Amino acid sequence: MAPLLPPTPSQTVGPFHGLALPFARGGDLAPAGEPGAVTVHGHVYDGAGAPVPDALLEFWQADPSGSTAGAPGTLRRDPVTGRAVGRDGVRFTGFARVPTDGDGHWAVCTLAPGAHPEGAVPYVAVAVFARGLLHHLHTRIHLPEHADALADDPVLGALPEDRRGTLLAVPERDRRYRFDVHLQGDRETVFLDFR
């Protein structure tokens, strides 16, 4: 009987993902002109506090009513050229994908998430892909109006309050929030482990 070979180790996930994965208006979850739209933006920082210019972030969320049904249409294609043309600007899909720019900055325009399932604390799920990571990281963005409810969440309630704070977006002005992702260090964002 032949000896069992060890599994092939994971490989890092970048920085090549910025070539094909981003799509036109990938950060525009909210339909064009939606009066209830909010902007969430921030930077991705490495363990030394330097911006990560080649990260990719994916966002999933419920709509304001708590529905996760979304709508098709995120990766629409031009019927003539076959080129991906992105969103139609009319429907909320619940999904976004944005790369960071040269300064490590990213932004999405979305709708405030509703509770899913009913009674849960509303959040935006985030997956972070970046150079040097063997696997992508999962975290959440909670808007500040839900800060008091985080302690009641079965998972987040077990975290010390200062660590829970890394999951809260900071209000900058009306309907605009900042959420920085720190991959390591003293200000490291809480990342969730899904098994």
Tab-separated table of C-alpha atoms in Angstrom:
chain	number	residue	atom	x	y	z
A	1	MET	CA	0.000	0.000	0.000
A	2	ALA	CA	1.350	3.409	-0.970
A	3	PRO	CA	2.015	5.856	1.880
A	4	LEU	CA	-0.478	8.726	2.282
A	5	LEU	CA	0.827	12.051	1.105
A	6	PRO	CA	0.279	15.159	3.244
A	7	PRO	CA	-2.215	17.688	1.872
A	8	THR	CA	-0.909	20.496	-0.277
A	9	PRO	CA	-0.504	23.614	1.904
A	10	SER	CA	-2.610	26.724	1.331
A	11	GLN	CA	-1.225	29.463	-0.844
A	12	THR	CA	-1.507	33.191	-0.248
A	13	VAL	CA	-4.468	34.892	-1.941
A	14	GLY	CA	-2.885	37.786	-3.706
A	15	PRO	CA	-2.086	40.347	-4.863
A	16	PHE	CA	-3.432	39.061	-8.190
A	17	HIS	CA	-7.159	39.176	-7.320
A	18	GLY	CA	-7.542	42.819	-8.388
A	19	LEU	CA	-7.116	41.884	-12.044
A	20	ALA	CA	-10.418	40.103	-12.710
A	21	LEU	CA	-12.620	40.095	-9.629
A	22	PRO	CA	-13.669	43.763	-9.255
A	23	PHE	CA	-16.570	44.818	-11.465
A	24	ALA	CA	-18.141	48.100	-12.558
A	25	ARG	CA	-19.875	49.917	-9.667
A	26	GLY	CA	-19.060	46.967	-7.405
A	27	GLY	CA	-19.486	49.085	-4.280
A	28	ASP	CA	-22.902	50.491	-5.205
A	29	LEU	CA	-25.359	48.221	-3.395
A	30	ALA	CA	-27.948	50.980	-3.047
A	31	PRO	CA	-29.924	51.803	-6.186
A	32	ALA	CA	-28.951	55.100	-7.807
A	33	GLY	CA	-30.599	58.060	-6.089
A	34	GLU	CA	-31.926	55.990	-3.162
A	35	PRO	CA	-32.765	58.542	-0.409
A	36	GLY	CA	-31.985	56.073	2.416
A	37	ALA	CA	-28.515	55.194	1.144
A	38	VAL	CA	-25.562	55.193	3.531
A	39	THR	CA	-21.865	55.266	2.710
A	40	VAL	CA	-19.444	53.096	4.638
A	41	HIS	CA	-15.769	53.523	3.892
A	42	GLY	CA	-12.391	52.961	5.468
A	43	HIS	CA	-8.889	51.646	5.037
A	44	VAL	CA	-7.263	48.236	5.373
A	45	TYR	CA	-4.092	48.337	7.481
A	46	ASP	CA	-1.431	45.691	8.007
A	47	GLY	CA	0.160	44.805	11.356
A	48	ALA	CA	2.653	47.678	11.116
A	49	GLY	CA	-0.142	50.197	10.485
A	50	ALA	CA	0.679	50.618	6.790
A	51	PRO	CA	-2.204	50.733	4.288
A	52	VAL	CA	-2.771	47.609	2.177
A	53	PRO	CA	-3.142	48.842	-1.435
A	54	ASP	CA	-4.102	45.519	-3.009
A	55	ALA	CA	-6.770	44.034	-0.749
A	56	LEU	CA	-10.229	42.992	-1.911
A	57	LEU	CA	-13.343	43.161	0.282
A	58	GLU	CA	-16.664	41.409	-0.263
A	59	PHE	CA	-19.833	42.472	1.515
A	60	TRP	CA	-23.097	40.581	2.069
A	61	GLN	CA	-26.093	41.940	3.893
A	62	ALA	CA	-29.841	41.867	4.384
A	63	ASP	CA	-31.934	44.715	3.020
A	64	PRO	CA	-33.599	47.130	5.487
A	65	SER	CA	-36.531	44.737	5.980
A	66	GLY	CA	-34.169	41.873	6.931
A	67	SER	CA	-34.569	39.961	3.662
A	68	THR	CA	-31.491	38.241	2.232
A	69	ALA	CA	-33.206	37.386	-1.057
A	70	GLY	CA	-31.291	40.105	-2.914
A	71	ALA	CA	-31.745	40.478	-6.647
A	72	PRO	CA	-29.845	39.084	-9.606
A	73	GLY	CA	-27.877	41.455	-11.746
A	74	THR	CA	-24.580	42.166	-10.019
A	75	LEU	CA	-22.486	40.732	-12.852
A	76	ARG	CA	-24.573	41.769	-15.851
A	77	ARG	CA	-22.870	41.470	-19.217
A	78	ASP	CA	-23.124	43.597	-22.328
A	79	PRO	CA	-25.107	41.492	-24.831
A	80	VAL	CA	-22.927	42.655	-27.719
A	81	THR	CA	-19.395	42.505	-26.321
A	82	GLY	CA	-19.913	40.025	-23.474
A	83	ARG	CA	-17.954	42.379	-21.218
A	84	ALA	CA	-19.070	42.601	-17.570
A	85	VAL	CA	-20.901	45.909	-17.147
A	86	GLY	CA	-21.810	45.592	-13.493
A	87	ARG	CA	-24.963	46.648	-11.728
A	88	ASP	CA	-28.108	47.942	-13.303
A	89	GLY	CA	-28.364	50.753	-10.708
A	90	VAL	CA	-31.999	49.884	-9.908
A	91	ARG	CA	-32.046	46.761	-7.721
A	92	PHE	CA	-30.510	45.997	-4.323
A	93	THR	CA	-28.527	42.762	-4.602
A	94	GLY	CA	-27.135	42.493	-1.069
A	95	PHE	CA	-23.629	41.833	-2.425
A	96	ALA	CA	-20.652	44.077	-3.144
A	97	ARG	CA	-17.016	43.549	-4.049
A	98	VAL	CA	-14.479	46.384	-3.935
A	99	PRO	CA	-10.704	46.583	-4.123
A	100	THR	CA	-8.674	48.963	-1.994
A	101	ASP	CA	-6.947	51.804	-3.812
A	102	GLY	CA	-3.268	52.764	-3.611
A	103	ASP	CA	-3.867	54.227	-0.144
A	104	GLY	CA	-5.672	51.122	1.139
A	105	HIS	CA	-9.054	52.899	0.952
A	106	TRP	CA	-12.388	51.278	0.051
A	107	ALA	CA	-16.022	52.473	0.012
A	108	VAL	CA	-19.533	51.097	-0.465
A	109	CYS	CA	-22.855	52.863	-0.881
A	110	THR	CA	-25.579	50.688	0.595
A	111	LEU	CA	-28.771	50.578	2.621
A	112	ALA	CA	-28.773	50.162	6.398
A	113	PRO	CA	-29.126	46.421	7.022
A	114	GLY	CA	-32.188	44.962	8.708
A	115	ALA	CA	-32.188	42.157	11.256
A	116	HIS	CA	-31.755	38.652	9.823
A	117	PRO	CA	-33.048	36.486	11.271
A	118	GLU	CA	-35.717	38.537	12.990
A	119	GLY	CA	-34.489	39.751	16.381
A	120	ALA	CA	-30.787	39.486	15.471
A	121	VAL	CA	-28.458	42.483	15.565
A	122	PRO	CA	-28.251	43.923	12.000
A	123	TYR	CA	-24.830	43.810	10.365
A	124	VAL	CA	-22.927	43.775	7.097
A	125	ALA	CA	-20.787	40.648	6.656
A	126	VAL	CA	-17.300	41.313	5.279
A	127	ALA	CA	-14.685	38.972	3.796
A	128	VAL	CA	-11.167	40.384	3.477
A	129	PHE	CA	-8.709	39.012	0.927
A	130	ALA	CA	-5.155	40.376	1.066
A	131	ARG	CA	-1.580	39.465	0.274
A	132	GLY	CA	0.054	37.258	2.840
A	133	LEU	CA	-3.209	35.705	4.033
A	134	LEU	CA	-3.517	31.958	3.618
A	135	HIS	CA	-7.303	32.222	3.936
A	136	HIS	CA	-9.667	35.164	3.708
A	137	LEU	CA	-10.859	36.743	6.957
A	138	HIS	CA	-14.471	37.251	8.073
A	139	THR	CA	-15.715	40.179	10.119
A	140	ARG	CA	-18.848	42.289	10.534
A	141	ILE	CA	-19.732	45.950	10.326
A	142	HIS	CA	-22.332	47.129	12.825
A	143	LEU	CA	-23.766	50.630	12.622
A	144	PRO	CA	-23.491	52.673	15.850
A	145	GLU	CA	-27.245	52.688	16.483
A	146	HIS	CA	-26.938	48.959	17.272
A	147	ALA	CA	-23.950	49.277	19.647
A	148	ASP	CA	-25.946	48.521	22.799
A	149	ALA	CA	-27.351	45.305	21.303
A	150	LEU	CA	-23.909	43.783	20.605
A	151	ALA	CA	-23.528	42.685	24.237
A	152	ASP	CA	-26.720	40.605	23.842
A	153	ASP	CA	-25.443	38.796	20.742
A	154	PRO	CA	-24.612	35.151	21.627
A	155	VAL	CA	-21.185	35.335	19.947
A	156	LEU	CA	-20.180	38.971	20.316
A	157	GLY	CA	-21.420	39.250	23.896
A	158	ALA	CA	-18.523	37.012	24.984
A	159	LEU	CA	-15.982	39.546	23.709
A	160	PRO	CA	-14.563	42.289	25.930
A	161	GLU	CA	-16.279	45.608	25.194
A	162	ASP	CA	-13.172	47.180	23.647
A	163	ARG	CA	-12.868	44.241	21.214
A	164	ARG	CA	-16.568	44.510	20.274
A	165	GLY	CA	-15.828	48.139	19.458
A	166	THR	CA	-13.658	47.044	16.524
A	167	LEU	CA	-16.885	45.901	14.822
A	168	LEU	CA	-18.599	49.299	15.083
A	169	ALA	CA	-18.576	51.812	12.263
A	170	VAL	CA	-17.855	55.366	13.406
A	171	PRO	CA	-20.282	58.093	12.271
A	172	GLU	CA	-18.603	60.936	10.364
A	173	ARG	CA	-21.658	62.907	9.304
A	174	ASP	CA	-25.238	62.184	8.318
A	175	ARG	CA	-25.464	58.767	6.632
A	176	ARG	CA	-21.669	58.408	6.328
A	177	TYR	CA	-19.605	55.986	8.437
A	178	ARG	CA	-15.982	54.916	8.704
A	179	PHE	CA	-14.854	51.336	9.336
A	180	ASP	CA	-11.145	50.567	9.218
A	181	VAL	CA	-9.897	46.989	9.050
A	182	HIS	CA	-6.712	46.294	11.030
A	183	LEU	CA	-5.274	42.910	10.067
A	184	GLN	CA	-2.987	42.661	13.130
A	185	GLY	CA	-1.600	44.682	16.005
A	186	ASP	CA	-3.038	46.522	18.996
A	187	ARG	CA	-6.100	47.673	17.047
A	188	GLU	CA	-6.731	44.347	15.273
A	189	THR	CA	-10.290	43.959	14.044
A	190	VAL	CA	-12.248	41.045	15.490
A	191	PHE	CA	-12.325	38.263	12.902
A	192	LEU	CA	-14.813	35.405	13.065
A	193	ASP	CA	-13.935	31.753	12.552
A	194	PHE	CA	-16.454	29.726	10.526
A	195	ARG	CA	-15.974	25.965	10.594
